[in-house]
Amino acid sequence: MQFTQLGLSPELLRAIGEQGYTTPTPIQAQAIPHVLAGRDLEALAQTGTGKTAAFVLPILQRLTQPATASDPATPLARLTHTAPRVLVLVPTRELAAQVQESVRTYGKHTGIRSLAVFGGVGINPQIQTLRRGIDILVATPGRLLDHLEQRTVDLSKIQTLVLDEADRMFDMGFINDIRKIIAKLPKQRQNLLFSATFAPEVRELAHGILKNPALVEVARRNAPAELVAQSVIRVDQAQKKEVLLHLLEAHGWHQVLVFCRTKHGADALAKRLDQSGVRSAALHGNKSQNARTRALADFKSGKLAVLVATDIAARGIDIDSLPHVVNFELPHVPEDYIHRIGRTGRAGASGQAISLVSIDERIQLRDIERLLKRELESSILPGFEPQQKHASPRPPAGRPPVRHAPRPSAPAGGRNGAGRSSRAGAGGGKPVAHHSGQRHR
Ligand code: AMP
């Protein structure tokens, strides 16, 4: 299938062509016709599937090309409307900026005006742009509520609502904010909901909002991108920094996204890598918007070899064909593992995700494997053999499995999470033992 078969306007096809895209991704091919037809949509798609264009393109089309004479998207409406007609709600600032960038890219030849509003930056420039009038508003819930309270935004003309990364909005506790915002929208509107997973609470939200939605699903339920080669290296916590450095050096990786669980851990790891001559920066919520934008730009341009990110900060990072993701620590929430590895293997490129797993993370690993419905290949790196026994024998029959005391949640001192992603274990040392499917019990 070609983009030209989707019935998109010449202005949009031109912008798509300028991006070098000819073939729609599966989510685009499936979702665009429904959105163009004005239907509600429930889409299960991870980041990296091309989901942004799957809603941005048909929305642009509907705003610029009226389907019928009575369609509000008439040229006249375009000239006279100052209030936004499309609202895209996203969980993070980065994602807001990226979605708006996509609107700009694809809407380049349409004259559609857009704005991203999010916290961490001054509100006044946003107010000024809103006053001048925009068509598409991309927003994080908190800042949008600020605008609503100050009456600096008018949501009474919204025709289409998009909830992007709905599962993440739940994880971040935005559900009440979302409900407050939705209460301000016209009842008659099109609703599009995108989520990487359909956790029960996401389903409930979807049922409350969507009317007779088309269902589009491009990934297996709760399954990571098929293209990502995933593996585990078992190592002691205290050795993880050394192992990461070793892997970076041995492979000469130049663009690695490393995940830590805490901001403090991300900072400490980025600093340690930098001291060892690996150009690195940390990306997390305590950084100013400018610092985050700069770190991301430097990472994309190749100035930084490693970006150490927390789960929340990494949402919405959009990098074409990011080759390596390393879980320095496993996430507490197994779904976050899927989000993390979804940063690689995007839009058809293959990727690698490596998790450095210490003995005290066996519970998280078990939960992730349950979610994946398979066991991950695990190995030990020569020279970095864990001293703490990893694969303890299964408990004898009749005895209950050993239960481990829960870890203190998010220790303030911060542990770092970065894994290393490499398909073939370590360049500077092949995995000494290859225990495919061995569980860390
Ligand atoms: P997304 O899932 O929206 O974050 O998109 C993932 C990446 O795929 C982005 O870098 C897009 O620019 C890219 N992309 C989107 N649509 C296509 C397409 N049809 N062909 C190739 N790449 C695409």
Short mmCIF file of C-alpha atoms and ligand atoms in Angstrom, two decimals:
data_model
loop_
_atom_site.label_atom_id
_atom_site.label_comp_id
_atom_site.label_asym_id
_atom_site.label_seq_id
_atom_site.Cartn_x
_atom_site.Cartn_y
_atom_site.Cartn_z
CA MET A 1 0.00 0.00 0.00
CA GLN A 2 1.19 3.50 -0.82
CA PHE A 3 0.33 6.77 0.88
CA THR A 4 -1.30 7.88 -2.34
CA GLN A 5 -3.98 5.20 -1.86
CA LEU A 6 -5.19 6.65 1.43
CA GLY A 7 -7.05 9.57 -0.08
CA LEU A 8 -4.87 12.24 1.51
CA SER A 9 -4.67 15.73 0.04
CA PRO A 10 -1.83 16.75 -2.30
CA GLU A 11 -0.49 19.14 0.39
CA LEU A 12 -0.15 16.26 2.85
CA LEU A 13 1.29 13.87 0.29
CA ARG A 14 3.88 16.47 -0.58
CA ALA A 15 4.95 16.84 3.07
CA ILE A 16 5.05 13.05 3.49
CA GLY A 17 7.19 12.78 0.37
CA GLU A 18 9.55 15.40 1.73
CA GLN A 19 10.08 13.15 4.76
CA GLY A 20 11.06 10.39 2.38
CA TYR A 21 8.11 8.18 3.32
CA THR A 22 6.20 6.33 0.63
CA THR A 23 4.61 3.43 2.48
CA PRO A 24 2.32 3.88 5.45
CA THR A 25 3.18 1.84 8.52
CA PRO A 26 0.53 -0.73 9.58
CA ILE A 27 -1.02 1.58 12.18
CA GLN A 28 -1.21 4.36 9.59
CA ALA A 29 -2.76 2.13 6.95
CA GLN A 30 -5.36 0.87 9.42
CA ALA A 31 -6.16 4.02 11.38
CA ILE A 32 -6.14 6.78 8.75
CA PRO A 33 -9.29 5.67 6.87
CA HIS A 34 -11.30 5.48 10.14
CA VAL A 35 -10.14 8.89 11.33
CA LEU A 36 -10.82 10.41 7.93
CA ALA A 37 -14.33 8.98 8.09
CA GLY A 38 -14.85 10.78 11.39
CA ARG A 39 -15.05 7.63 13.52
CA ASP A 40 -13.83 7.25 17.06
CA LEU A 41 -10.74 5.10 17.34
CA GLU A 42 -9.19 2.85 19.95
CA ALA A 43 -5.63 2.08 18.91
CA LEU A 44 -3.17 -0.22 20.55
CA ALA A 45 0.19 0.93 19.29
CA GLN A 46 3.52 1.59 20.84
CA THR A 47 5.79 4.48 20.21
CA GLY A 48 7.85 3.73 17.14
CA THR A 49 5.02 2.31 15.10
CA GLY A 50 4.36 5.61 13.34
CA LYS A 51 1.29 6.26 15.49
CA THR A 52 1.77 10.03 15.57
CA ALA A 53 1.34 10.40 11.82
CA ALA A 54 -1.57 7.94 12.06
CA PHE A 55 -3.62 10.61 13.80
CA VAL A 56 -1.88 13.81 12.69
CA LEU A 57 -2.33 13.20 8.95
CA PRO A 58 -6.09 12.52 8.91
CA ILE A 59 -6.70 15.29 11.44
CA LEU A 60 -4.89 17.77 9.20
CA GLN A 61 -6.90 16.54 6.28
CA ARG A 62 -10.21 16.96 8.11
CA LEU A 63 -9.28 20.46 9.18
CA THR A 64 -8.37 21.55 5.69
CA GLN A 65 -10.64 19.56 3.42
CA PRO A 66 -14.30 19.53 4.35
CA ALA A 67 -15.82 16.11 3.73
CA THR A 68 -19.26 17.63 3.11
CA ALA A 69 -20.59 21.13 2.53
CA SER A 70 -21.84 21.29 6.11
CA ASP A 71 -18.57 20.04 7.58
CA PRO A 72 -17.23 22.70 9.95
CA ALA A 73 -13.81 22.36 8.33
CA THR A 74 -14.68 24.80 5.60
CA PRO A 75 -12.16 27.35 4.39
CA LEU A 76 -14.32 30.02 6.00
CA ALA A 77 -14.15 28.26 9.35
CA ARG A 78 -10.41 28.15 8.97
CA LEU A 79 -10.27 31.89 8.62
CA THR A 80 -12.67 32.81 11.38
CA HIS A 81 -11.84 30.29 14.08
CA THR A 82 -9.37 31.37 16.68
CA ALA A 83 -10.18 28.67 19.22
CA PRO A 84 -8.52 25.30 18.67
CA ARG A 85 -10.58 22.60 16.98
CA VAL A 86 -8.31 19.71 17.82
CA LEU A 87 -6.90 18.86 21.26
CA VAL A 88 -4.13 16.31 21.68
CA LEU A 89 -3.45 15.36 25.29
CA VAL A 90 -0.07 13.80 25.99
CA PRO A 91 1.69 12.77 29.20
CA THR A 92 5.03 14.55 28.86
CA ARG A 93 6.56 17.78 27.65
CA GLU A 94 8.84 15.97 25.26
CA LEU A 95 5.96 14.17 23.65
CA ALA A 96 4.00 17.42 23.40
CA ALA A 97 6.89 19.07 21.61
CA GLN A 98 7.32 16.10 19.30
CA VAL A 99 3.68 15.77 18.38
CA GLN A 100 3.56 19.45 17.54
CA GLU A 101 6.72 19.03 15.50
CA SER A 102 4.91 16.30 13.53
CA VAL A 103 1.93 18.62 13.05
CA ARG A 104 4.30 21.24 11.71
CA THR A 105 6.14 18.80 9.49
CA TYR A 106 3.07 17.21 7.93
CA GLY A 107 1.03 20.41 7.96
CA LYS A 108 3.77 22.48 6.36
CA HIS A 109 1.78 23.16 3.19
CA THR A 110 -1.66 23.46 4.80
CA GLY A 111 -1.48 26.71 6.77
CA ILE A 112 -2.72 24.92 9.88
CA ARG A 113 -1.61 26.63 13.07
CA SER A 114 -0.59 24.64 16.12
CA LEU A 115 0.79 25.12 19.60
CA ALA A 116 2.23 22.86 22.26
CA VAL A 117 1.54 23.89 25.84
CA PHE A 118 3.40 22.25 28.70
CA GLY A 119 4.84 23.23 32.04
CA GLY A 120 8.43 24.12 32.86
CA VAL A 121 8.43 27.03 30.43
CA GLY A 122 6.84 30.48 30.64
CA ILE A 123 3.07 30.59 30.23
CA ASN A 124 2.92 34.06 28.66
CA PRO A 125 4.21 33.19 25.19
CA GLN A 126 1.65 30.38 25.15
CA ILE A 127 -1.11 32.82 26.07
CA GLN A 128 -0.07 35.18 23.29
CA THR A 129 -0.11 32.42 20.68
CA LEU A 130 -3.50 31.20 21.93
CA ARG A 131 -4.86 34.75 21.55
CA ARG A 132 -3.68 34.97 17.98
CA GLY A 133 -5.56 31.76 17.24
CA ILE A 134 -4.55 28.18 16.60
CA ASP A 135 -6.15 25.11 15.05
CA ILE A 136 -4.44 22.25 16.86
CA LEU A 137 -3.50 22.37 20.52
CA VAL A 138 -1.12 19.76 21.91
CA ALA A 139 -0.99 19.84 25.69
CA THR A 140 0.08 18.15 28.87
CA PRO A 141 -2.84 18.01 31.31
CA GLY A 142 -1.35 20.14 34.11
CA ARG A 143 -0.51 23.16 32.00
CA LEU A 144 -3.75 22.94 30.09
CA LEU A 145 -5.64 23.11 33.40
CA ASP A 146 -3.60 26.22 34.29
CA HIS A 147 -4.79 27.80 31.04
CA LEU A 148 -8.37 26.76 31.72
CA GLU A 149 -8.25 28.28 35.19
CA GLN A 150 -6.84 31.52 33.82
CA ARG A 151 -9.39 31.39 31.01
CA THR A 152 -6.64 31.77 28.47
CA VAL A 153 -7.85 28.86 26.37
CA ASP A 154 -11.28 28.17 24.87
CA LEU A 155 -12.04 24.49 24.38
CA SER A 156 -15.64 25.00 23.26
CA LYS A 157 -14.78 24.48 19.57
CA ILE A 158 -12.94 21.19 19.92
CA GLN A 159 -14.08 18.73 17.26
CA THR A 160 -11.47 16.05 17.82
CA LEU A 161 -9.84 14.86 21.02
CA VAL A 162 -6.73 12.67 20.94
CA LEU A 163 -5.49 10.91 24.06
CA ASP A 164 -1.96 9.86 23.23
CA GLU A 165 -0.12 7.30 25.37
CA ALA A 166 -3.21 6.91 27.53
CA ASP A 167 -1.61 4.17 29.63
CA ARG A 168 1.22 6.47 30.56
CA MET A 169 -1.19 9.19 31.55
CA PHE A 170 -2.63 6.76 34.07
CA ASP A 171 0.80 5.79 35.35
CA MET A 172 1.54 9.46 35.88
CA GLY A 173 -1.68 10.07 37.77
CA PHE A 174 -3.30 12.35 35.20
CA ILE A 175 -6.66 10.67 35.13
CA ASN A 176 -8.52 13.25 37.22
CA ASP A 177 -6.98 16.09 35.24
CA ILE A 178 -8.08 14.39 32.04
CA ARG A 179 -11.63 14.03 33.29
CA LYS A 180 -11.71 17.72 34.24
CA ILE A 181 -10.49 18.68 30.80
CA ILE A 182 -12.93 16.41 28.99
CA ALA A 183 -15.80 17.99 30.95
CA LYS A 184 -14.95 21.30 29.21
CA LEU A 185 -15.20 19.87 25.69
CA PRO A 186 -18.27 19.84 23.47
CA LYS A 187 -20.15 16.55 23.88
CA GLN A 188 -20.30 16.06 20.12
CA ARG A 189 -16.78 15.30 19.00
CA GLN A 190 -14.47 12.68 17.56
CA ASN A 191 -12.31 10.78 20.07
CA LEU A 192 -9.09 8.95 19.35
CA LEU A 193 -7.29 6.99 22.03
CA PHE A 194 -3.78 5.58 21.62
CA SER A 195 -2.14 3.35 24.18
CA ALA A 196 0.81 0.95 24.22
CA THR A 197 -1.03 -1.41 26.54
CA PHE A 198 -4.67 -1.90 27.36
CA ALA A 199 -4.52 -2.15 31.11
CA PRO A 200 -8.00 -2.46 32.67
CA GLU A 201 -8.10 1.21 33.69
CA VAL A 202 -7.30 2.28 30.13
CA ARG A 203 -10.15 0.11 28.87
CA GLU A 204 -12.48 1.69 31.36
CA LEU A 205 -11.50 5.18 30.24
CA ALA A 206 -11.88 4.15 26.62
CA HIS A 207 -15.36 2.81 27.26
CA GLY A 208 -16.36 6.02 28.99
CA ILE A 209 -15.17 8.27 26.20
CA LEU A 210 -15.27 6.46 22.87
CA LYS A 211 -18.46 5.98 20.92
CA ASN A 212 -18.62 2.90 18.74
CA PRO A 213 -14.87 3.04 18.12
CA ALA A 214 -12.96 1.32 15.37
CA LEU A 215 -10.40 -0.93 17.01
CA VAL A 216 -6.92 -0.97 15.57
CA GLU A 217 -4.17 -3.07 17.00
CA VAL A 218 -0.70 -3.28 15.54
CA ALA A 219 1.25 -4.97 18.30
CA ARG A 220 0.49 -8.12 20.13
CA ARG A 221 -1.21 -7.33 23.39
CA ASN A 222 1.41 -6.26 25.91
CA ALA A 223 4.13 -7.40 23.57
CA PRO A 224 7.22 -5.42 22.69
CA ALA A 225 8.28 -4.71 19.16
CA GLU A 226 9.07 -8.01 17.54
CA LEU A 227 12.19 -6.53 16.07
CA VAL A 228 13.94 -5.88 19.33
CA ALA A 229 16.52 -8.48 20.32
CA GLN A 230 16.29 -8.71 24.08
CA SER A 231 18.72 -10.25 26.50
CA VAL A 232 19.83 -10.20 30.10
CA ILE A 233 23.31 -10.02 31.58
CA ARG A 234 23.45 -11.17 35.15
CA VAL A 235 25.75 -9.07 37.24
CA ASP A 236 26.15 -7.73 40.76
CA GLN A 237 24.69 -4.30 41.33
CA ALA A 238 28.10 -2.92 42.36
CA GLN A 239 29.62 -4.02 39.05
CA LYS A 240 27.01 -2.56 36.73
CA LYS A 241 28.82 0.69 35.98
CA GLU A 242 31.96 -1.22 35.08
CA VAL A 243 30.01 -3.62 32.90
CA LEU A 244 28.32 -0.76 31.08
CA LEU A 245 31.65 0.96 30.48
CA HIS A 246 33.12 -2.29 29.28
CA LEU A 247 30.27 -2.87 26.86
CA LEU A 248 30.40 0.68 25.53
CA GLU A 249 34.10 0.40 24.93
CA ALA A 250 34.08 -3.09 23.53
CA HIS A 251 31.32 -2.32 21.02
CA GLY A 252 32.16 1.28 20.26
CA TRP A 253 28.47 2.15 20.61
CA HIS A 254 27.80 5.74 19.75
CA GLN A 255 24.11 6.12 20.55
CA VAL A 256 22.84 4.31 23.60
CA LEU A 257 19.80 5.08 25.68
CA VAL A 258 20.36 3.89 29.23
CA PHE A 259 17.54 3.57 31.73
CA CYS A 260 17.80 4.31 35.41
CA ARG A 261 15.00 4.13 37.92
CA THR A 262 15.76 7.33 39.79
CA LYS A 263 16.79 10.85 38.85
CA HIS A 264 19.67 10.70 41.29
CA GLY A 265 20.83 7.42 39.82
CA ALA A 266 20.64 8.85 36.30
CA ASP A 267 22.73 11.85 37.31
CA ALA A 268 25.33 9.74 39.09
CA LEU A 269 25.68 7.34 36.18
CA ALA A 270 25.93 10.08 33.55
CA LYS A 271 28.63 11.73 35.64
CA ARG A 272 30.56 8.52 36.06
CA LEU A 273 30.41 7.78 32.33
CA ASP A 274 31.51 11.30 31.51
CA GLN A 275 34.46 10.97 33.88
CA SER A 276 35.44 7.83 32.04
CA GLY A 277 35.46 9.66 28.73
CA VAL A 278 32.04 8.59 27.44
CA ARG A 279 30.08 11.70 26.49
CA SER A 280 26.86 11.41 28.45
CA ALA A 281 24.00 13.40 29.87
CA ALA A 282 21.10 12.64 32.15
CA LEU A 283 17.52 13.29 31.11
CA HIS A 284 14.95 13.52 33.88
CA GLY A 285 12.16 15.60 35.26
CA ASN A 286 14.34 17.78 37.50
CA LYS A 287 16.15 19.21 34.52
CA SER A 288 14.93 22.45 33.02
CA GLN A 289 13.12 22.22 29.74
CA ASN A 290 16.08 23.87 28.03
CA ALA A 291 18.53 21.37 29.50
CA ARG A 292 16.33 18.49 28.37
CA THR A 293 15.92 19.87 24.88
CA ARG A 294 19.66 20.41 24.60
CA ALA A 295 20.53 16.94 25.90
CA LEU A 296 18.14 15.38 23.42
CA ALA A 297 19.46 17.47 20.52
CA ASP A 298 23.07 16.59 21.42
CA PHE A 299 22.17 12.93 21.65
CA LYS A 300 20.41 13.00 18.29
CA SER A 301 23.26 14.83 16.59
CA GLY A 302 25.84 12.40 17.95
CA LYS A 303 27.56 14.81 20.34
CA LEU A 304 26.52 12.58 23.21
CA ALA A 305 27.08 8.84 23.05
CA VAL A 306 24.88 8.01 26.01
CA LEU A 307 21.67 9.47 27.29
CA VAL A 308 20.79 8.26 30.77
CA ALA A 309 17.07 8.62 31.27
CA THR A 310 14.38 7.88 33.80
CA ASP A 311 11.22 6.19 32.57
CA ILE A 312 9.09 9.29 32.62
CA ALA A 313 11.65 11.52 30.93
CA ALA A 314 12.17 8.99 28.17
CA ARG A 315 8.55 9.04 27.11
CA GLY A 316 8.27 10.63 23.75
CA ILE A 317 11.94 10.55 22.87
CA ASP A 318 11.79 10.33 19.13
CA ILE A 319 14.96 9.15 17.49
CA ASP A 320 15.01 7.37 14.20
CA SER A 321 16.47 3.89 14.51
CA LEU A 322 17.96 4.15 17.98
CA PRO A 323 20.13 1.04 17.97
CA HIS A 324 20.68 0.25 21.66
CA VAL A 325 18.68 0.41 24.82
CA VAL A 326 20.27 -0.65 28.09
CA ASN A 327 18.33 -1.25 31.26
CA PHE A 328 20.84 -0.43 33.96
CA GLU A 329 18.10 -1.35 36.37
CA LEU A 330 14.83 -3.04 35.66
CA PRO A 331 11.71 -0.95 36.14
CA HIS A 332 9.34 -1.72 39.01
CA VAL A 333 6.37 -1.68 36.67
CA PRO A 334 6.75 -4.41 34.03
CA GLU A 335 4.89 -2.37 31.40
CA ASP A 336 7.67 0.20 31.64
CA TYR A 337 10.03 -2.42 30.26
CA ILE A 338 7.95 -2.52 27.11
CA HIS A 339 7.95 1.26 26.86
CA ARG A 340 11.71 1.28 27.33
CA ILE A 341 12.57 -1.27 24.70
CA GLY A 342 10.07 0.39 22.37
CA ARG A 343 12.64 3.15 22.03
CA THR A 344 14.59 0.90 19.72
CA GLY A 345 13.50 -1.19 16.76
CA ARG A 346 11.31 1.66 15.60
CA ALA A 347 9.54 1.97 12.30
CA GLY A 348 11.03 -1.19 10.91
CA ALA A 349 14.60 -0.83 12.12
CA SER A 350 16.02 -3.63 14.23
CA GLY A 351 17.20 -2.86 17.72
CA GLN A 352 18.76 -4.37 20.77
CA ALA A 353 17.77 -4.16 24.39
CA ILE A 354 20.06 -5.46 27.10
CA SER A 355 19.16 -5.57 30.77
CA LEU A 356 21.80 -5.67 33.49
CA VAL A 357 20.09 -7.66 36.17
CA SER A 358 21.33 -8.12 39.72
CA ILE A 359 20.17 -10.74 42.15
CA ASP A 360 17.82 -8.36 43.91
CA GLU A 361 15.93 -7.67 40.68
CA ARG A 362 14.80 -11.23 40.10
CA ILE A 363 11.21 -10.39 41.05
CA GLN A 364 11.06 -7.60 38.48
CA LEU A 365 12.58 -9.89 35.87
CA ARG A 366 10.03 -12.59 36.64
CA ASP A 367 7.20 -10.07 36.29
CA ILE A 368 8.55 -8.81 32.97
CA GLU A 369 8.90 -12.35 31.64
CA ARG A 370 5.34 -13.08 32.70
CA LEU A 371 4.14 -10.04 30.80
CA LEU A 372 6.19 -11.04 27.75
CA LYS A 373 4.98 -14.62 28.13
CA ARG A 374 8.51 -15.83 27.56
CA GLU A 375 11.83 -16.05 29.28
CA LEU A 376 14.67 -13.81 28.23
CA GLU A 377 18.05 -15.12 27.21
CA SER A 378 20.48 -14.57 30.01
CA SER A 379 24.24 -14.72 30.22
CA ILE A 380 27.22 -13.79 32.37
CA LEU A 381 30.05 -11.62 31.17
CA PRO A 382 33.56 -13.04 31.73
CA GLY A 383 35.36 -10.97 34.33
CA PHE A 384 32.11 -9.74 35.79
CA GLU A 385 30.71 -12.92 37.22
CA PRO A 386 28.20 -12.17 39.93
CA GLN A 387 29.46 -13.00 43.40
CA GLN A 388 25.97 -13.12 44.74
CA LYS A 389 24.51 -16.39 43.64
CA HIS A 390 22.09 -15.72 40.84
CA ALA A 391 20.43 -18.86 39.75
CA SER A 392 19.62 -20.58 42.95
CA PRO A 393 18.09 -24.01 42.56
CA ARG A 394 14.36 -24.26 42.55
CA PRO A 395 12.98 -24.92 46.02
CA PRO A 396 12.42 -28.59 46.69
CA ALA A 397 8.92 -29.72 46.02
CA GLY A 398 6.61 -29.12 48.90
CA ARG A 399 8.46 -26.07 50.11
CA PRO A 400 7.07 -22.72 49.18
CA PRO A 401 9.28 -20.63 46.91
CA VAL A 402 11.59 -18.25 48.71
CA ARG A 403 9.99 -14.88 48.96
CA HIS A 404 12.13 -11.83 48.95
CA ALA A 405 11.48 -8.84 51.06
CA PRO A 406 10.22 -5.99 48.90
CA ARG A 407 12.83 -3.48 48.00
CA PRO A 408 12.48 -0.06 49.48
CA SER A 409 10.72 1.95 46.87
CA ALA A 410 12.84 4.38 44.87
CA PRO A 411 15.73 4.77 47.30
CA ALA A 412 16.64 8.40 47.64
CA GLY A 413 20.26 7.57 47.25
CA GLY A 414 19.34 6.36 43.86
CA ARG A 415 20.46 3.34 42.07
CA ASN A 416 21.09 3.62 38.49
CA GLY A 417 19.44 1.79 35.77
CA ALA A 418 21.18 1.31 32.58
CA GLY A 419 21.38 -1.82 30.68
CA ARG A 420 23.33 -2.38 27.69
CA SER A 421 21.94 -3.48 24.50
CA SER A 422 23.91 -5.59 22.22
CA ARG A 423 22.82 -8.49 20.21
CA ALA A 424 25.83 -10.66 20.76
CA GLY A 425 26.66 -10.20 24.37
CA ALA A 426 29.88 -8.29 24.84
CA GLY A 427 32.28 -7.56 22.07
CA GLY A 428 35.07 -7.51 24.57
CA GLY A 429 33.97 -10.77 26.00
CA LYS A 430 31.39 -13.15 24.80
CA PRO A 431 28.98 -14.22 27.45
CA VAL A 432 30.66 -17.04 29.28
CA ALA A 433 27.54 -18.92 30.07
CA HIS A 434 24.48 -18.92 27.99
CA HIS A 435 21.50 -19.94 30.00
CA SER A 436 18.69 -19.39 27.67
CA GLY A 437 15.51 -19.17 29.59
CA GLN A 438 17.15 -19.59 32.94
CA ARG A 439 15.16 -17.85 35.57
CA HIS A 440 16.58 -15.89 38.44
CA ARG A 441 14.73 -17.28 41.32
P1 AMP B 1 6.00 7.35 16.24
O1 AMP B 1 5.53 5.97 16.52
O2 AMP B 1 4.89 8.26 15.85
O3 AMP B 1 6.79 7.89 17.40
O4 AMP B 1 6.96 7.31 14.96
C1 AMP B 1 8.17 6.60 14.97
C2 AMP B 1 9.12 7.05 13.87
O5 AMP B 1 8.71 6.55 12.63
C3 AMP B 1 9.24 8.55 13.73
O6 AMP B 1 10.62 8.88 13.71
C4 AMP B 1 8.60 8.85 12.39
O7 AMP B 1 9.21 9.93 11.76
C5 AMP B 1 8.81 7.56 11.63
N1 AMP B 1 7.75 7.30 10.64
C6 AMP B 1 6.45 7.63 10.74
N2 AMP B 1 5.76 7.21 9.66
C7 AMP B 1 6.64 6.58 8.86
C8 AMP B 1 6.53 5.91 7.60
N3 AMP B 1 5.37 5.80 6.97
N4 AMP B 1 7.63 5.38 7.08
C9 AMP B 1 8.80 5.46 7.74
N5 AMP B 1 8.99 6.07 8.93
C10 AMP B 1 7.91 6.62 9.50
#
